C-alpha positions as a Python dict, from the first residue, in 0.01 Angstrom:
ca = {
    (1, 'X'): (0, 0, 0),
    (2, 'X'): (379, -25, 41),
    (3, 'X'): (608, 236, 192),
    (4, 'X'): (979, 239, 261),
    (5, 'X'): (1153, 415, 547),
    (6, 'X'): (1504, 426, 687),
    (7, 'X'): (1590, 283, 1023),
    (8, 'X'): (1955, 349, 1089),
    (9, 'X'): (2158, 204, 803),
    (10, 'X'): (1875, -26, 694),
    (11, 'X'): (1579, 39, 464),
    (12, 'X'): (1257, -110, 597),
    (13, 'X'): (954, -190, 380),
    (14, 'X'): (607, -188, 529),
    (15, 'X'): (311, -331, 337),
    (16, 'X'): (-50, -263, 434),
    (17, 'X'): (-323, -482, 283),
    (18, 'X'): (-684, -374, 239),
    (19, 'X'): (-980, -590, 136),
    (20, 'X'): (-1292, -484, -53),
    (21, 'X'): (-1598, -673, -177),
    (22, 'X'): (-1678, -662, -549),
    (23, 'X'): (-1886, -862, -793),
    (24, 'X'): (-1671, -1097, -1000),
    (25, 'X'): (-1754, -1347, -1273),
    (26, 'X'): (-1440, -1549, -1191),
    (27, 'X'): (-1309, -1710, -875),
    (28, 'X'): (-1058, -1528, -655),
    (29, 'X'): (-838, -1763, -453),
    (30, 'X'): (-838, -1625, -100),
    (31, 'X'): (-551, -1861, -17),
    (32, 'X'): (-321, -1603, -178),
    (33, 'X'): (-432, -1332, 63),
    (34, 'X'): (-191, -1217, 329),
    (35, 'X'): (-457, -1291, 591),
    (36, 'X'): (-728, -1535, 484),
    (37, 'X'): (-906, -1540, 818),
    (38, 'X'): (-1224, -1335, 779),
    (39, 'X'): (-1173, -1295, 402),
    (40, 'X'): (-1250, -1645, 275),
    (41, 'X'): (-1395, -1669, -77),
    (42, 'X'): (-1612, -1947, -226),
    (43, 'X'): (-1439, -2237, -399),
    (44, 'X'): (-1690, -2271, -684),
    (45, 'X'): (-1950, -2076, -877),
    (46, 'X'): (-2313, -2196, -861),
    (47, 'X'): (-2380, -2019, -1193),
    (48, 'X'): (-2121, -1961, -1466),
    (49, 'X'): (-2119, -1673, -1711),
    (50, 'X'): (-2172, -1757, -2075),
    (51, 'X'): (-2276, -1626, -2415),
    (52, 'X'): (-2552, -1797, -2612),
    (53, 'X'): (-2561, -1712, -2984),
    (54, 'X'): (-2836, -1799, -3227),
    (55, 'X'): (-2745, -2065, -3482),
    (56, 'X'): (-2898, -1870, -3770),
    (57, 'X'): (-2873, -1491, -3783),
    (58, 'X'): (-2999, -1299, -4085),
    (59, 'X'): (-2970, -942, -4207),
    (60, 'X'): (-3243, -891, -4460),
    (61, 'X'): (-3227, -1202, -4678),
    (62, 'X'): (-2862, -1281, -4602),
    (63, 'X'): (-2750, -1544, -4350),
    (64, 'X'): (-2437, -1455, -4151),
    (65, 'X'): (-2137, -1680, -4099),
    (66, 'X'): (-2025, -1784, -3749),
    (67, 'X'): (-1741, -1533, -3765),
    (68, 'X'): (-1977, -1244, -3839),
    (69, 'X'): (-2215, -1355, -3565),
    (70, 'X'): (-1926, -1353, -3318),
    (71, 'X'): (-1853, -989, -3407),
    (72, 'X'): (-2191, -874, -3275),
    (73, 'X'): (-2060, -757, -2939),
    (74, 'X'): (-2254, -439, -2851),
    (75, 'X'): (-2433, -585, -2550),
    (76, 'X'): (-2700, -390, -2368),
    (77, 'X'): (-2847, -479, -2027),
    (78, 'X'): (-3179, -658, -2031),
    (79, 'X'): (-3375, -514, -1738),
    (80, 'X'): (-3565, -757, -1522),
    (81, 'X'): (-3883, -656, -1343),
    (82, 'X'): (-4107, -813, -1082),
    (83, 'X'): (-4328, -931, -1366),
    (84, 'X'): (-4066, -1178, -1486),
    (85, 'X'): (-4067, -1536, -1366),
    (86, 'X'): (-3893, -1556, -1029),
    (87, 'X'): (-3780, -1889, -878),
    (88, 'X'): (-3969, -2014, -577),
    (89, 'X'): (-3664, -1980, -354),
    (90, 'X'): (-3742, -1690, -118),
    (91, 'X'): (-3375, -1591, -115),
    (92, 'X'): (-3390, -1506, -489),
    (93, 'X'): (-3505, -1148, -541),
    (94, 'X'): (-3527, -904, -831),
    (95, 'X'): (-3333, -590, -753),
    (96, 'X'): (-3201, -318, -987),
    (97, 'X'): (-3278, -523, -1300),
    (98, 'X'): (-3103, -845, -1188),
    (99, 'X'): (-3165, -1165, -991),
    (100, 'X'): (-3001, -1171, -647),
    (101, 'X'): (-2950, -1483, -440),
    (102, 'X'): (-2893, -1294, -118),
    (103, 'X'): (-3052, -1232, 216),
    (104, 'X'): (-3020, -857, 157),
    (105, 'X'): (-2939, -735, -197),
    (106, 'X'): (-2870, -385, -65),
    (107, 'X'): (-2591, -520, 158),
    (108, 'X'): (-2458, -830, -22),
    (109, 'X'): (-2213, -1060, 150),
    (110, 'X'): (-1928, -1275, 20),
    (111, 'X'): (-2081, -1579, -150),
    (112, 'X'): (-2399, -1407, -270),
    (113, 'X'): (-2490, -1447, -637),
    (114, 'X'): (-2607, -1186, -888),
    (115, 'X'): (-2742, -1289, -1229),
    (116, 'X'): (-2776, -1029, -1503),
    (117, 'X'): (-2886, -1065, -1864),
    (118, 'X'): (-2780, -866, -2169),
    (119, 'X'): (-2848, -887, -2539),
    (120, 'X'): (-2687, -779, -2866),
    (121, 'X'): (-2807, -767, -3225),
    (122, 'X'): (-3168, -653, -3192),
    (123, 'X'): (-3335, -751, -3519),
    (124, 'X'): (-3647, -537, -3507),
    (125, 'X'): (-3818, -250, -3330),
    (126, 'X'): (-3958, -356, -2993),
    (127, 'X'): (-4004, -237, -2636),
    (128, 'X'): (-3625, -276, -2598),
    (129, 'X'): (-3558, -11, -2861),
    (130, 'X'): (-3498, 29, -3234),
    (131, 'X'): (-3332, -236, -3449),
    (132, 'X'): (-2953, -239, -3479),
    (133, 'X'): (-2790, -139, -3809),
    (134, 'X'): (-2459, -290, -3917),
    (135, 'X'): (-2225, -261, -4217),
    (136, 'X'): (-2053, -578, -4341),
    (137, 'X'): (-1762, -657, -4569),
    (138, 'X'): (-1763, -1026, -4670),
    (139, 'X'): (-1798, -1264, -4964),
    (140, 'X'): (-2148, -1326, -5091),
    (141, 'X'): (-2239, -1678, -5200),
    (142, 'X'): (-2607, -1689, -5286),
    (143, 'X'): (-2793, -1568, -4978),
    (144, 'X'): (-2503, -1636, -4740),
    (145, 'X'): (-2210, -1418, -4632),
    (146, 'X'): (-1876, -1596, -4591),
    (147, 'X'): (-1515, -1485, -4519),
    (148, 'X'): (-1331, -1343, -4818),
    (149, 'X'): (-986, -1491, -4885),
    (150, 'X'): (-744, -1224, -5006),
    (151, 'X'): (-451, -1283, -5242),
    (152, 'X'): (-211, -1225, -4951),
    (153, 'X'): (-367, -1517, -4765),
    (154, 'X'): (-561, -1310, -4510),
    (155, 'X'): (-927, -1351, -4425),
    (156, 'X'): (-1154, -1051, -4471),
    (157, 'X'): (-1469, -1058, -4262),
    (158, 'X'): (-1567, -721, -4113),
    (159, 'X'): (-1873, -605, -3923),
    (160, 'X'): (-1919, -250, -3793),
    (161, 'X'): (-2219, -100, -3619),
    (162, 'X'): (-2397, 176, -3806),
    (163, 'X'): (-2444, 254, -4173),
    (164, 'X'): (-2091, 312, -4306),
    (165, 'X'): (-1945, 347, -4653),
    (166, 'X'): (-1674, 102, -4768),
    (167, 'X'): (-1415, 380, -4739),
    (168, 'X'): (-1506, 447, -4376),
    (169, 'X'): (-1492, 76, -4290),
    (170, 'X'): (-1144, 28, -4438),
    (171, 'X'): (-1020, 350, -4275),
    (172, 'X'): (-1140, 224, -3936),
    (173, 'X'): (-981, -117, -3999),
    (174, 'X'): (-651, 41, -4100),
    (175, 'X'): (-652, 260, -3788),
    (176, 'X'): (-716, -48, -3570),
    (177, 'X'): (-432, -240, -3740),
    (178, 'X'): (-196, 55, -3695),
    (179, 'X'): (-280, 78, -3326),
    (180, 'X'): (-229, -298, -3282),
    (181, 'X'): (106, -278, -3463),
    (182, 'X'): (236, -6, -3233),
    (183, 'X'): (113, -193, -2927),
    (184, 'X'): (307, -502, -3041),
    (185, 'X'): (616, -289, -3109),
    (186, 'X'): (591, -128, -2768),
    (187, 'X'): (552, -469, -2605),
    (188, 'X'): (859, -598, -2790),
    (189, 'X'): (1065, -300, -2676),
    (190, 'X'): (950, -343, -2315),
    (191, 'X'): (1038, -714, -2315),
    (192, 'X'): (1382, -633, -2456),
    (193, 'X'): (1436, -366, -2191),
    (194, 'X'): (1335, -604, -1911),
    (195, 'X'): (1566, -875, -2051),
    (196, 'X'): (1863, -635, -2056),
    (197, 'X'): (1776, -514, -1707),
    (198, 'X'): (1773, -870, -1571),
    (199, 'X'): (2103, -948, -1744),
    (200, 'X'): (2283, -641, -1608),
    (201, 'X'): (2118, -638, -1267),
    (202, 'X'): (2378, -883, -1138),
    (203, 'X'): (2641, -608, -1162),
    (204, 'X'): (2467, -419, -882),
    (205, 'X'): (2521, -707, -642),
    (206, 'X'): (2898, -645, -647),
    (207, 'X'): (2857, -292, -508),
    (208, 'X'): (2535, -345, -314),
    (209, 'X'): (2714, -272, 12),
    (210, 'X'): (2816, 78, -106),
    (211, 'X'): (2492, 282, -131),
    (212, 'X'): (2631, 578, -331),
    (213, 'X'): (2812, 360, -587),
    (214, 'X'): (2509, 132, -609),
    (215, 'X'): (2276, 423, -694),
    (216, 'X'): (2515, 566, -953),
    (217, 'X'): (2565, 226, -1115),
    (218, 'X'): (2188, 167, -1117),
    (219, 'X'): (2129, 499, -1294),
    (220, 'X'): (2404, 427, -1548),
    (221, 'X'): (2271, 79, -1623),
    (222, 'X'): (1921, 217, -1665),
    (223, 'X'): (2039, 468, -1925),
    (224, 'X'): (2247, 207, -2108),
    (225, 'X'): (1965, -50, -2110),
    (226, 'X'): (1716, 211, -2229),
    (227, 'X'): (1943, 325, -2513),
    (228, 'X'): (2036, -27, -2624),
    (229, 'X'): (1677, -156, -2613),
    (230, 'X'): (1549, 144, -2811),
    (231, 'X'): (1822, 106, -3073),
    (232, 'X'): (1767, -268, -3113),
    (233, 'X'): (1389, -222, -3135),
    (234, 'X'): (1426, 45, -3402),
    (235, 'X'): (1661, -182, -3598),
    (236, 'X'): (1409, -467, -3590),
    (237, 'X'): (1127, -233, -3699),
    (238, 'X'): (1348, -86, -3975),
    (239, 'X'): (1427, -431, -4117),
    (240, 'X'): (1056, -488, -4162),
    (241, 'X'): (1009, -152, -4337),
    (242, 'X'): (1319, -127, -4550),
    (243, 'X'): (1190, -351, -4830),
    (244, 'X'): (851, -186, -4874),
    (245, 'X'): (928, 168, -4751),
    (246, 'X'): (1305, 220, -4791),
    (247, 'X'): (1293, 584, -4680),
    (248, 'X'): (1114, 500, -4354),
    (249, 'X'): (1346, 203, -4295),
    (250, 'X'): (1661, 408, -4347),
    (251, 'X'): (1524, 686, -4123),
    (252, 'X'): (1461, 436, -3843),
    (253, 'X'): (1812, 293, -3885),
    (254, 'X'): (1952, 646, -3857),
    (255, 'X'): (1751, 702, -3539),
    (256, 'X'): (1880, 371, -3400),
    (257, 'X'): (2237, 491, -3455),
    (258, 'X'): (2184, 822, -3267),
    (259, 'X'): (2287, 690, -2920),
    (260, 'X'): (2605, 534, -3065),
    (261, 'X'): (2693, 852, -3256),
    (262, 'X'): (2634, 1072, -2952),
    (263, 'X'): (2845, 847, -2729),
    (264, 'X'): (3130, 844, -2985),
    (265, 'X'): (3115, 1222, -3019),
    (266, 'X'): (3120, 1264, -2642),
    (267, 'X'): (3420, 1033, -2606),
    (268, 'X'): (3607, 1216, -2884),
    (269, 'X'): (3534, 1555, -2723),
    (270, 'X'): (3649, 1432, -2385),
    (271, 'X'): (3966, 1284, -2534),
    (272, 'X'): (4048, 1610, -2714),
    (273, 'X'): (3991, 1801, -2392),
    (274, 'X'): (4219, 1564, -2199),
    (275, 'X'): (4490, 1593, -2468),
    (276, 'X'): (4469, 1971, -2453),
    (277, 'X'): (4499, 1965, -2075),
    (278, 'X'): (4805, 1735, -2099),
    (279, 'X'): (4970, 1969, -2352),
    (280, 'X'): (4919, 2268, -2122),
    (281, 'X'): (5073, 2076, -1831),
    (282, 'X'): (5371, 1968, -2040),
    (283, 'X'): (5425, 2324, -2165),
    (284, 'X'): (5415, 2456, -1811),
    (285, 'X'): (5666, 2195, -1703),
    (286, 'X'): (5897, 2283, -1995),
    (287, 'X'): (5882, 2653, -1912),
    (288, 'X'): (5956, 2590, -1546),
    (289, 'X'): (6244, 2363, -1641),
    (290, 'X'): (6378, 2628, -1879),
    (291, 'X'): (6364, 2906, -1623),
    (292, 'X'): (6529, 2690, -1358),
    (293, 'X'): (6851, 2655, -1558),
}
């Protein structure tokens, strides 16, 4: 937690660190902690996490490709009981459906190990539950399902859980692609905004010793960087659309020009107002000069 407070003319920053224990499948380097004493983590993992997939997976009479097997990702916990084989080490216990290498699983300490198992792709009804149902879009070659190569050069190999019609599968895939596209666009805009911010941030160093001017300049640069990054991002997106969807591309280009048009209009209005004010002053001066004769 970080808080800032004023002390005279200076701004002080106070940072408070808190530490909490949590189960992790990766190593956390305690050397990066602010205070490592009393919070030291292990340097290695005695057991590493991993996924083991069957070499041959079938649905009915069809054998799945490696790509389709990798799409079976709906993992469910496999509960362990006291009836399962337990190692002879007395420190290994079964607790809450998992193996614990700990003196006290209820109050684990840093360095203790927990091993859990999960499964995906249940092929038949068993004590674990009913069989999984999936819907697949792929190329059939005999009794094997392979990736389908489209004319555009893309690979089509889809697997969805549940019994779905082809229309539903392609609708879901299109929705996922649309979401990914907007995430990439948002990431591109953010990177452009950060780049502009870093480029213009040096201007604040010239007035850093004047707090009021510094804050006003910071606000102005933020607005300018935001407007420029949005306009440039919209232009890049429009260039990708304008060939296939000219109307959407032209609309985006018009939106990109909005900040420039607004700024030009504001400057023109201000200039006309200043000219009008100057004319009034000159007229008043002429009248005063006339009456003074």
